[in-house]
Coordinates of C-alpha atoms and ligand atoms in Angstrom, one line a residue:
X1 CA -18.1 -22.1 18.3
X2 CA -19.8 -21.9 14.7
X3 CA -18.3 -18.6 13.5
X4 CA -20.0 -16.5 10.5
X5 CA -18.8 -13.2 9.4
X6 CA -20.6 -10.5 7.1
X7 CA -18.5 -8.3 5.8
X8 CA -21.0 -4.7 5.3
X9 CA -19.0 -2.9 2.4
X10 CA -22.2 -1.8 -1.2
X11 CA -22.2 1.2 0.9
X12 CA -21.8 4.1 -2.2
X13 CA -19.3 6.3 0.3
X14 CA -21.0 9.4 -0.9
X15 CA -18.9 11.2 1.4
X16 CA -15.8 10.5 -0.3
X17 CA -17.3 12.5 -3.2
X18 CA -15.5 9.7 -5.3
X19 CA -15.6 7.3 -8.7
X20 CA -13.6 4.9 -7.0
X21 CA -15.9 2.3 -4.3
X22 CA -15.3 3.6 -0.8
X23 CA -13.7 0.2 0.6
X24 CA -11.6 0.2 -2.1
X25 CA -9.8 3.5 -1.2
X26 CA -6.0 2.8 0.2
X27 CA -4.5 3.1 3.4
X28 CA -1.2 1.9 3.7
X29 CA -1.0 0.8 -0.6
X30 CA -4.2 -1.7 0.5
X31 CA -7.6 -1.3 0.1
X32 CA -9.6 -0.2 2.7
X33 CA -11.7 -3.9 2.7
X34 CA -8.5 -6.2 2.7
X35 CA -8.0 -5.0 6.5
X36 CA -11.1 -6.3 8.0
X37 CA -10.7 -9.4 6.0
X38 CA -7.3 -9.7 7.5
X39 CA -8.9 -9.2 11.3
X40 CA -11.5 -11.7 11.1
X41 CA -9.2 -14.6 8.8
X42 CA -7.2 -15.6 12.2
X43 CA -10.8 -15.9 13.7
X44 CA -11.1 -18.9 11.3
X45 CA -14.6 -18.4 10.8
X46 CA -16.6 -21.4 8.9
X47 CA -18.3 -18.5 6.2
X48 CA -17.0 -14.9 5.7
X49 CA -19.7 -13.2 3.2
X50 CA -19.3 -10.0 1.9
X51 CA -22.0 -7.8 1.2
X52 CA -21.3 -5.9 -2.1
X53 CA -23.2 -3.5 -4.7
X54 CA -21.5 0.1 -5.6
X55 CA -18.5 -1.4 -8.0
X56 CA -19.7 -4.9 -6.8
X57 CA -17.5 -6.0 -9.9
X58 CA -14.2 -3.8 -9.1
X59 CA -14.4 -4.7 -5.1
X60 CA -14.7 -8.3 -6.6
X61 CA -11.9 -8.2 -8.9
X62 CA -9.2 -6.5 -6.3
X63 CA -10.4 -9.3 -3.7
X64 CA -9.9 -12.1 -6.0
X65 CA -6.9 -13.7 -4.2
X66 CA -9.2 -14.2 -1.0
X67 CA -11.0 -16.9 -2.8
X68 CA -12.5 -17.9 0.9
X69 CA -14.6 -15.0 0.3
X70 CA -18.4 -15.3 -0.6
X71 CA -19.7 -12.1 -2.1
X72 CA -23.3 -11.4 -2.0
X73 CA -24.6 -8.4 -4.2
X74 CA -27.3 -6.0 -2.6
X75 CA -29.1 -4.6 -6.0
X76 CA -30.6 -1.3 -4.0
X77 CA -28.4 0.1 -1.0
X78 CA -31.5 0.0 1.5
X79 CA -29.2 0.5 4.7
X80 CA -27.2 -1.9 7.1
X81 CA -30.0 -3.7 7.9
X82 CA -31.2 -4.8 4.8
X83 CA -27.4 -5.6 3.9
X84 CA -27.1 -8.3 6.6
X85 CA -31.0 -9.2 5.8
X86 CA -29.7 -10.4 2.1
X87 CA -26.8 -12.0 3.9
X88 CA -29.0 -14.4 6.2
X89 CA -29.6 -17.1 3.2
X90 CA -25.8 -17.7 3.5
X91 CA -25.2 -18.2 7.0
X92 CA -24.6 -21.3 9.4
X93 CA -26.0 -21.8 12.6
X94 CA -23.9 -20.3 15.2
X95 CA -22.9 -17.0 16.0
X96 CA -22.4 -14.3 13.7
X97 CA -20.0 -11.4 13.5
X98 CA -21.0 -8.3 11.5
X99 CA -18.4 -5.6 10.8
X100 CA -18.1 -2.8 8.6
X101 CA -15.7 -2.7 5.8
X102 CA -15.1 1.0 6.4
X103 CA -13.1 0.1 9.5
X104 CA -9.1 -1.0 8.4
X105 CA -7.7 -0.1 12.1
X106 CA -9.5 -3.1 13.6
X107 CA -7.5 -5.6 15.6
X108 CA -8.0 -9.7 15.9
X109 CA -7.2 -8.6 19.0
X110 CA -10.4 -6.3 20.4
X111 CA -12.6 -8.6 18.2
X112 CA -11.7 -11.9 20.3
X113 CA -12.2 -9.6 23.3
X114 CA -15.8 -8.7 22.0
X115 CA -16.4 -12.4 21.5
X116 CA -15.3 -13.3 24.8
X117 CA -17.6 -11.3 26.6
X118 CA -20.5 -12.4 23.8
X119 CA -19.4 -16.0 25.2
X120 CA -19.0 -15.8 29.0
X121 CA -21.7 -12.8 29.7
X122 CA -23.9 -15.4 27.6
X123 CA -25.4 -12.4 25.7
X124 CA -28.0 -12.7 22.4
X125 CA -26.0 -9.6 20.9
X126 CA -22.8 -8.2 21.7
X127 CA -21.7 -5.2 19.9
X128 CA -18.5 -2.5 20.3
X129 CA -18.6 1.1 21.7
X130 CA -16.3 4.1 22.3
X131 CA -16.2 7.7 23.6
X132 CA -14.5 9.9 21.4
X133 CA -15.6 13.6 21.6
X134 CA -13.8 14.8 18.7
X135 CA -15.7 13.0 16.4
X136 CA -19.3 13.1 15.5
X137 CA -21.6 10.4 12.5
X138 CA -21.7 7.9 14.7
X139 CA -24.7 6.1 16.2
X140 CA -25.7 6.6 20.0
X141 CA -25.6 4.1 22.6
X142 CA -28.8 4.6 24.9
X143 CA -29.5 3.7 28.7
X144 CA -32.0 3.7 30.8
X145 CA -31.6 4.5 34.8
X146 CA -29.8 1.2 34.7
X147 CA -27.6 1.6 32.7
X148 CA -28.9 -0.9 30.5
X149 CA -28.5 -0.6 26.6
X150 CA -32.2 0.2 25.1
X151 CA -31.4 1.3 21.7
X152 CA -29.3 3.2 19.4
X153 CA -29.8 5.9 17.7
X154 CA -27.8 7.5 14.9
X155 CA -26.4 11.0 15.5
X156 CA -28.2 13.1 12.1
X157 CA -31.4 12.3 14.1
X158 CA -30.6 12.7 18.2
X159 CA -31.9 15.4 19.1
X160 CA -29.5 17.8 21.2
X161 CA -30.6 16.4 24.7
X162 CA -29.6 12.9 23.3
X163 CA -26.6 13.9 22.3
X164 CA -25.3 15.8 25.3
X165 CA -26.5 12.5 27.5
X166 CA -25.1 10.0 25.5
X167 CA -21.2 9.9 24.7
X168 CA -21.0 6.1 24.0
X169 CA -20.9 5.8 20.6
X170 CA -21.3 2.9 18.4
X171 CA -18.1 0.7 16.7
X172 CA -20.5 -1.2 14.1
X173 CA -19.1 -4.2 14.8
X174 CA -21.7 -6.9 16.4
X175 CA -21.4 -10.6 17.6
X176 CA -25.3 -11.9 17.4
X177 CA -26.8 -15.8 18.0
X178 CA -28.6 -16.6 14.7
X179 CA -31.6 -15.8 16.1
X180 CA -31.1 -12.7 15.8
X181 CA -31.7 -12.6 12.3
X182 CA -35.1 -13.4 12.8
X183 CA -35.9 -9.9 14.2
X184 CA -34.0 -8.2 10.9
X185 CA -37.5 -8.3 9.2
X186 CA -38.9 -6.0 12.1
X187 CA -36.7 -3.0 11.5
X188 CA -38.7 -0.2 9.9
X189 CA -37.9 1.6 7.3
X190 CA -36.3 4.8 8.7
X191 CA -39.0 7.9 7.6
X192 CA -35.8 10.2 7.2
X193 CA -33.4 8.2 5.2
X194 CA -35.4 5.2 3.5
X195 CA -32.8 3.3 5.2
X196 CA -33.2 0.4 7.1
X197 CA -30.9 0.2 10.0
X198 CA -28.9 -2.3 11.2
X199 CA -28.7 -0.6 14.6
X200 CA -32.1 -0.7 15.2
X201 CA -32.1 -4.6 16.4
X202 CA -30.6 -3.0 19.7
X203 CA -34.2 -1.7 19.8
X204 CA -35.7 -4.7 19.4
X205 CA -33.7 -7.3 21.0
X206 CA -33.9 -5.4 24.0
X207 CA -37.9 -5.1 23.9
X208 CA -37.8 -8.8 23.5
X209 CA -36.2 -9.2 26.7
X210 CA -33.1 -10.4 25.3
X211 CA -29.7 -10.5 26.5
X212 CA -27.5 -8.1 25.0
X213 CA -24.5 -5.5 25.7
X214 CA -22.4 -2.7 24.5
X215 CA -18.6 -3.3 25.2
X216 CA -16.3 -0.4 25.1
X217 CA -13.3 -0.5 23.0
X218 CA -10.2 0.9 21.6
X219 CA -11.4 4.3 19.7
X220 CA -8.3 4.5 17.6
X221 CA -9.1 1.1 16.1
X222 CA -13.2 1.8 15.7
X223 CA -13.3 4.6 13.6
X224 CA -14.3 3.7 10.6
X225 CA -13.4 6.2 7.0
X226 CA -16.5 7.8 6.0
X227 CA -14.7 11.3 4.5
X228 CA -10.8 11.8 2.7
X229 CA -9.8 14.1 5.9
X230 CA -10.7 10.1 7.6
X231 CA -9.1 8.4 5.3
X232 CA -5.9 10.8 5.9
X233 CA -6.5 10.4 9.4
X234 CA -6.8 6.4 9.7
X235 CA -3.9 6.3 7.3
X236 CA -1.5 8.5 9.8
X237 CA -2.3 6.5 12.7
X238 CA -1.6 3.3 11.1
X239 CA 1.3 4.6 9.7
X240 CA 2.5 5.7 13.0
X241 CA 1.5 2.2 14.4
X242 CA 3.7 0.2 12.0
X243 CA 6.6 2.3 12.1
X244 CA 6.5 2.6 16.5
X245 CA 6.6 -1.3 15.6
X246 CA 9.5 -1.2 14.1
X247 CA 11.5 1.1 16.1
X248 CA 10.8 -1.7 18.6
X249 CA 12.6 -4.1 16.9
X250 CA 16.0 -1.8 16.3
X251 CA 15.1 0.5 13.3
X252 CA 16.0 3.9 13.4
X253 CA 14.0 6.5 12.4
X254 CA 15.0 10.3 11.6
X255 CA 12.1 11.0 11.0
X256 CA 9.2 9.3 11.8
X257 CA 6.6 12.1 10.7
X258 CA 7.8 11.7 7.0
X259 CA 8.4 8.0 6.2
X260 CA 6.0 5.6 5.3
X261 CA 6.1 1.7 5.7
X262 CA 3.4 -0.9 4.6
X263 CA 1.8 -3.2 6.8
X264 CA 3.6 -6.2 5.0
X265 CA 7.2 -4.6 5.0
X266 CA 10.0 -5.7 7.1
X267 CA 13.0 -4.2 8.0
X268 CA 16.2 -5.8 9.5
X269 CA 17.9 -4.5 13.4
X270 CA 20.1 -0.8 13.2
X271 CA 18.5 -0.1 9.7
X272 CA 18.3 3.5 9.4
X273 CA 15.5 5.3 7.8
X274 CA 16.1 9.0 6.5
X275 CA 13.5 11.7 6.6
X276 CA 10.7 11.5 3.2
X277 CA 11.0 7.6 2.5
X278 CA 8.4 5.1 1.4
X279 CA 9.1 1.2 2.3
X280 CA 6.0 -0.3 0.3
X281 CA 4.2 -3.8 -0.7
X282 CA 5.9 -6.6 0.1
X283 CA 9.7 -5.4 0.7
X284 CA 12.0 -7.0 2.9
X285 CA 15.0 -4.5 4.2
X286 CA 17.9 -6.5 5.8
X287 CA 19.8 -5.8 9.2
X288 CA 22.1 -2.4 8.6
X289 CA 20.9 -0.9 5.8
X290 CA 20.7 2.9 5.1
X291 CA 17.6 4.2 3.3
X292 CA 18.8 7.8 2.6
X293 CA 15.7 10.9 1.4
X294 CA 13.7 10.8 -1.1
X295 CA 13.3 6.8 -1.6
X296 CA 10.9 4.4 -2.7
X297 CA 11.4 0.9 -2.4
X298 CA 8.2 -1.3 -3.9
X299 CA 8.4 -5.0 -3.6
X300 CA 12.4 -5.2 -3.2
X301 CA 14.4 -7.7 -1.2
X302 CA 17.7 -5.6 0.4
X303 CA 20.1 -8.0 1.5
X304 CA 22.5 -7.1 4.5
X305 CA 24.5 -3.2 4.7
X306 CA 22.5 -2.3 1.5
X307 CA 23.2 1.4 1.4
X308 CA 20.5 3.4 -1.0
X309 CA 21.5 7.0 -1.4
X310 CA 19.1 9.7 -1.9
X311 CA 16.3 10.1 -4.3
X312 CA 16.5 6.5 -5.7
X313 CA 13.4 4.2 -6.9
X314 CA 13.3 0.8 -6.5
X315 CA 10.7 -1.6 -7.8
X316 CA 10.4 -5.1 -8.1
X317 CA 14.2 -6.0 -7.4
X318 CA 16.4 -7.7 -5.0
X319 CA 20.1 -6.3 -3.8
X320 CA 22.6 -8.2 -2.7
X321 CA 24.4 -7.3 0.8
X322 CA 26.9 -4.4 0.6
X323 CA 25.3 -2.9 -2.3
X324 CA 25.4 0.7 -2.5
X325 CA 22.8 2.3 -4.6
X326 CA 22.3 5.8 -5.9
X327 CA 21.8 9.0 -6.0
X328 CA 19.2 9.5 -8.5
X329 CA 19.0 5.4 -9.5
X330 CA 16.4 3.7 -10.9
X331 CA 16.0 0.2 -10.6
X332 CA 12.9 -0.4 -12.3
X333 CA 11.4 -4.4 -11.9
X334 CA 13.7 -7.2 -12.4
X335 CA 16.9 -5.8 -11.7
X336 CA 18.8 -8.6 -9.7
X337 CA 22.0 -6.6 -8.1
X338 CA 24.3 -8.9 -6.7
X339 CA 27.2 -8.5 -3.6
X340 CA 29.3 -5.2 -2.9
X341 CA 27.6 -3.7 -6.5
X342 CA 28.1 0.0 -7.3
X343 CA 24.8 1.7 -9.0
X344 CA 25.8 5.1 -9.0
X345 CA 23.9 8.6 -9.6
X346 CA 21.7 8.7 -13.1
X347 CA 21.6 4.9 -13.5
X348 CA 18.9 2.7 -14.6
X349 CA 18.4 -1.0 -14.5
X350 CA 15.6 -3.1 -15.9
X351 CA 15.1 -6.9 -16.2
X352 CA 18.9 -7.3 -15.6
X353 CA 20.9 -9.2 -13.6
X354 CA 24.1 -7.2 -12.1
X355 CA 26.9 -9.7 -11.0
X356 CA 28.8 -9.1 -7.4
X357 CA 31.4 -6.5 -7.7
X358 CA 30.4 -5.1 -10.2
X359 CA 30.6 -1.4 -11.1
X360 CA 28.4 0.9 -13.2
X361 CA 28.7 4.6 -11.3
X362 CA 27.2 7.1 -13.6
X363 CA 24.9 7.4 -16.5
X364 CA 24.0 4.4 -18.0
X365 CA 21.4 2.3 -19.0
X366 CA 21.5 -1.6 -18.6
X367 CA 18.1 -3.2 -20.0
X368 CA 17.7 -7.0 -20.8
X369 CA 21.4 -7.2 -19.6
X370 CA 23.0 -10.1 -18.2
X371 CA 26.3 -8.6 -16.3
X372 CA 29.0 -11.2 -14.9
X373 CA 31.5 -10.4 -11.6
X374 CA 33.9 -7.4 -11.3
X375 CA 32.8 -5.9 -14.4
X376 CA 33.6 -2.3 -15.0
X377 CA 30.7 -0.5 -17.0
X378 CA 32.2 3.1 -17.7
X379 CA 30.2 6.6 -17.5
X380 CA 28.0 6.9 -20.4
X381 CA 27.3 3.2 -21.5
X382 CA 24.0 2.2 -22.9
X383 CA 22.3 -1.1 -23.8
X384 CA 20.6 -0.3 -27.0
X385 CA 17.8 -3.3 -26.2
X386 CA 15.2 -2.3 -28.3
X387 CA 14.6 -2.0 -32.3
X388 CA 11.6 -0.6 -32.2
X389 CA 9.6 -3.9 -32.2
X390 CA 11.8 -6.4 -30.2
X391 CA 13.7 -6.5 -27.1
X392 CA 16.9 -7.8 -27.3
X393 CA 19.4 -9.3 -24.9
X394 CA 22.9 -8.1 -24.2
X395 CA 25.8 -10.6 -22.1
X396 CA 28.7 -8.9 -20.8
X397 CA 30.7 -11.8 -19.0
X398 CA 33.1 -11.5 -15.8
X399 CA 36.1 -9.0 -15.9
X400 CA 34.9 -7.2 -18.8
X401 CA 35.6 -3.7 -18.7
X402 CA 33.6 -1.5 -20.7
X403 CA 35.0 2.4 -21.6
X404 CA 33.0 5.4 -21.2
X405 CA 30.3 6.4 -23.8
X406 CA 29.8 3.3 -25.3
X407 CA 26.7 1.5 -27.4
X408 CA 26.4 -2.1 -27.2
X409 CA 23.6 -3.1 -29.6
X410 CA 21.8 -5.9 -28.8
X411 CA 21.7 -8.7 -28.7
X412 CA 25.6 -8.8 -28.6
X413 CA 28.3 -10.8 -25.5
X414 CA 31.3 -9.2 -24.8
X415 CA 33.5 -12.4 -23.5
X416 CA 35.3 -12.8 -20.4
X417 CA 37.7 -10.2 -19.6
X418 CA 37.3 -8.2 -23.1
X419 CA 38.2 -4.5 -22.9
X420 CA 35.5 -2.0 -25.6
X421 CA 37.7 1.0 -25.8
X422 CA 35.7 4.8 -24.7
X423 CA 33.1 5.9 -27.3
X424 CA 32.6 2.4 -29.1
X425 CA 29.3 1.4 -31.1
X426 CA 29.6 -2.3 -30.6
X427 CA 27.1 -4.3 -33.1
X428 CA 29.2 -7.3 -33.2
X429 CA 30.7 -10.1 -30.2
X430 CA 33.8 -9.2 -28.5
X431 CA 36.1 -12.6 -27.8
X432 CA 37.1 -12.7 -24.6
X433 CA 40.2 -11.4 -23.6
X434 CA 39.8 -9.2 -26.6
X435 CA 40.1 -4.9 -26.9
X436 CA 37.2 -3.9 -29.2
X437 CA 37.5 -0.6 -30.7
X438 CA 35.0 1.0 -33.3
X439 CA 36.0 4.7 -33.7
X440 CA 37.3 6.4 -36.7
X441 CA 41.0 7.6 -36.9
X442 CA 41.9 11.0 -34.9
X443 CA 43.4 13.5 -36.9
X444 CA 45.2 16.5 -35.8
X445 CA 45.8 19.9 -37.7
X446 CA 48.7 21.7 -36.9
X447 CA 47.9 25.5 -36.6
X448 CA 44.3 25.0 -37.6
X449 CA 43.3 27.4 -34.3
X450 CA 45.8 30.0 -35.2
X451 CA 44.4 30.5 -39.1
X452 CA 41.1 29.9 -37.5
X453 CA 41.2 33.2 -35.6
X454 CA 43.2 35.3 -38.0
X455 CA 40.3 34.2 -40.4
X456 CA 38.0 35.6 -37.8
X457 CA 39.7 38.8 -36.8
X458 CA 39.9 40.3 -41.0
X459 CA 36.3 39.6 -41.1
X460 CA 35.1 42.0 -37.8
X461 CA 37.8 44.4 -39.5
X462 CA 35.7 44.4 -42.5
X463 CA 32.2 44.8 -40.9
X464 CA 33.3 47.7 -38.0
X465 CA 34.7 50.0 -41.7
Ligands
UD1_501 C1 -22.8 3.0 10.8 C2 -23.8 2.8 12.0 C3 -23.4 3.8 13.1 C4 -22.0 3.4 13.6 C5 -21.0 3.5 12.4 C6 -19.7 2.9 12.9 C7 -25.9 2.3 10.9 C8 -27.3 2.8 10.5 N1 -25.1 3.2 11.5 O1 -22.9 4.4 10.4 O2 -24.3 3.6 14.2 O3 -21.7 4.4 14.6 O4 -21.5 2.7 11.3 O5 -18.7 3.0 11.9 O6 -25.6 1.1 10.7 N2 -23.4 -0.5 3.8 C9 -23.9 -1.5 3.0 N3 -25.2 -1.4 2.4 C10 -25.9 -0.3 2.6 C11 -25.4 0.8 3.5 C12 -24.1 0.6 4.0 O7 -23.3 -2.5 2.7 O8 -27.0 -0.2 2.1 C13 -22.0 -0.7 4.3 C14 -21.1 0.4 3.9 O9 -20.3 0.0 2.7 C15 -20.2 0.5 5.1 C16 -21.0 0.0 6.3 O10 -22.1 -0.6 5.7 O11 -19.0 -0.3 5.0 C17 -21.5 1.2 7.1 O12 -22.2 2.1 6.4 P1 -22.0 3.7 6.5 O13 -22.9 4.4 5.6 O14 -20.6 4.0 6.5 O15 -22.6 3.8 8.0 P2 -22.3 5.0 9.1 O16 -23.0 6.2 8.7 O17 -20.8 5.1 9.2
CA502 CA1 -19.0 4.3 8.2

């Protein structure tokens, strides 16, 4: 079958009472749009055009990877029917699906079903329905005596016997022949609105003695995001739908209420997942890991038995198996932590690479930093990477153990096995094998406390007469 798609998403979302282009809005760290892109790709369908016009350029910009996309701009946001009317130009013979972009729970799934029944019921138009009584915006499915669809019409102007009849609401998504297209210059110009309506074909596809249908669907995958208390909405139920996925495959949950997981994360068997947790973009968590409170992990890879103690952020990195991270780490993008690697509470990493074994438990700050095996980095110890202009680099090689409270100004390499001594300010190399100590001599006064407080003492005398 010759498969178009039209993608509806100029709409302004005035309902959103927002700057920001409705489809554009995020559920699940993805905008709104890349969802029904992502149902109808595995469709494989010759042309996918999207119709675009409030923020053309933004919704443009974020969908720029999806170069398979052809965007068509509608100037003056006329209604659903003139958006697929500007569409037509662009299409191939064949059939032609039509979906809103407002609509991110949609499956491949119900629309292969809808196509089906377009196929075998050999229909002219095919379109998706529902009942959902707790909802109300939608457009109304009509029948006559026969239970034959007549027409649709949208719920603002049903009047109340209309709406207490009919409880089959409309999905907005539509399979139609080409033909159909034709009949897009018959739809009137709606007197309420001044939008033309897409829904009004029903009308006349049906007058024309045309074969067409309504095909009930999921409701938890048609409703579409027209307000934020939607957008919330949708957002929890696809949230609950990934992570029910993964508790399928072994993951443990505490608390599935409170953590969230991305649509593109993945998370090893007997991984367990504390209570207020956020697994986002791209991550990949290994088999037995422990994600303790208050974590964000963006865009990691965790290797195998990765434990991440509470309140820890994590972007852009990758942890080798048996890591233990945190509490109160940072890892901020391009930290590279190898095997059995101790980051302990109040540490930050950036654009280092941490070798296996190695040690840094409290305090410290390793930036630019290239750390070798079974290295020691003491409470305290900064990387002073930056001048004020450049970033520099600093090598500390295998075996090296660094003392507590100590600068190592960059760029500077401590060699293999070199001991720096508590407190130093290193500026220069350290040899390996080497103790490098940079602190001036201690000096001790013998009874200095004692005068100290007789000293003291005379003066209150003094001030009390
Ligand atoms: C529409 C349907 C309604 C259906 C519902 C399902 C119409 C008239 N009504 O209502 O029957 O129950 O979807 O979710 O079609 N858009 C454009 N250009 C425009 C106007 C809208 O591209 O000029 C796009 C929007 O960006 C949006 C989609 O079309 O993605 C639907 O528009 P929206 O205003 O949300 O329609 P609804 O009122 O939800
Ligand atoms: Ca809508």
């Amino acid at each position: 079958m010759n498969l178009n798609v039209v993608i509806l998403a100029a709409g302004r979302g005035k309902r959103m009472n927002s700057l920001v282009p409705k489809v554009l809005h995020e559920v699940s760290g993805r905008p709104m749009l890349q969802y029904a892109v992502d149902a109808v790709k595995t469709l494989k369908p010759q042309k996918t055009v999207v119709i675009i016009g409030n923020g053309a350029e933004a919704v443009k910009k974020r969908m720029k990877a999806e170069d398979h996309l052809s965007f068509v701009i509608q100037k003056k946001l006329l209604g659903t029917g003139d958006a697929l009317a500007i569409a037509r130009k662009e299409l191939k013979k064949g059939s032609v699906l039509v979906l809103n972009g407002d609509c991110p729970l949609i499956t491949t799934g119900t629309l292969k079903m809808l196509l089906n029944k377009h196929k075998s019921d050999q229909n002219m138009l095919s379109f998706l329905s529902f009942v959902d009584n707790s909802i109300s915006g939608y457009g109304r499915i009509v029948r006559n005596e026969n239970g034959s669809v007549v027409r649709i019409v949208e719920d603002k102007h049903a009047t109340p016997i209309e709406k207490k009849r009919f409880n089959e609401l409309n999905g907005g998504v539509y399979i139609m022949e080409t033909e159909v297209l034709g009949y897009l210059n018959k739809i009137r110009k709606n007197s309420f609105s001044g939008e033309y309506y897409l829904t009004d074909i029903v009308d006349i596809v049906a007058k024309a003695g045309k074969k067409l249908e309504a095909y009930n669907g999921p409701p938890e995958e048609i409703r579409g995001v027209n307000t934020r208390e939607e957008l919330f909405k949708i957002s929890d139920m696809l949230r609950k739908r990934i992570i029910a996925k993964w508790m399928g495959k072994g993951v443990t949950f505490i608390d599935p209420d409170t953590s969230f997981v991305h649509p593109l994360v993945s998370i090893g068997k007997d991984t367990i997942i504390y209570p207020n947790t956020y697994l986002e973009g791209s991550s990949k968590i290994g088999n037995n890991c422990i994600v303790y409170p208050g974590t964000r992990i963006n865009n990691s890879i965790l290797g195998v038995g990765v434990i991440i103690k509470d309140n820890t952020v994590i972007e852009e990195s990758r942890i080798g198996g048996g890591t233990v991270i945190g509490p109160f780490a940072h890892l901020r993008p391009h930290s590279t932590i190898g095997r059995n690697v101790k980051i302990g509470n109040f540490v930050e990493t950036k654009k280092s690479s941490i070798g296996d074994g190695t040690k840094a438990s409290h305090l410290t700050y390793l930036g630019d930093a290239v750390v070798g095996r079974n290295v020691n980095i003491g409470a305290g110890t900064i990387t002073c990477n930056y001048d004020g202009e450049n970033k520099f680099n600093t090598i500390i090689e295998s075996d090296v153990f660094i003392g507590s409270d100590s600068q190592l100004v960059a760029p500077v390499k401590i060699g293999k096995g070199a001991y720096v001594a508590a407190g130093a300010t290193i500026t220069k190399n350290v040899p390996a094998g080497s103790l490098a100590i940079s602190r001036t001599k201690q000096q001790n006064l013998k009874g200095w406390a004692e005068r100290k407080r007789k000293v003291q003492k005379s003066r209150s005398a003094i001030v009390r007469k």
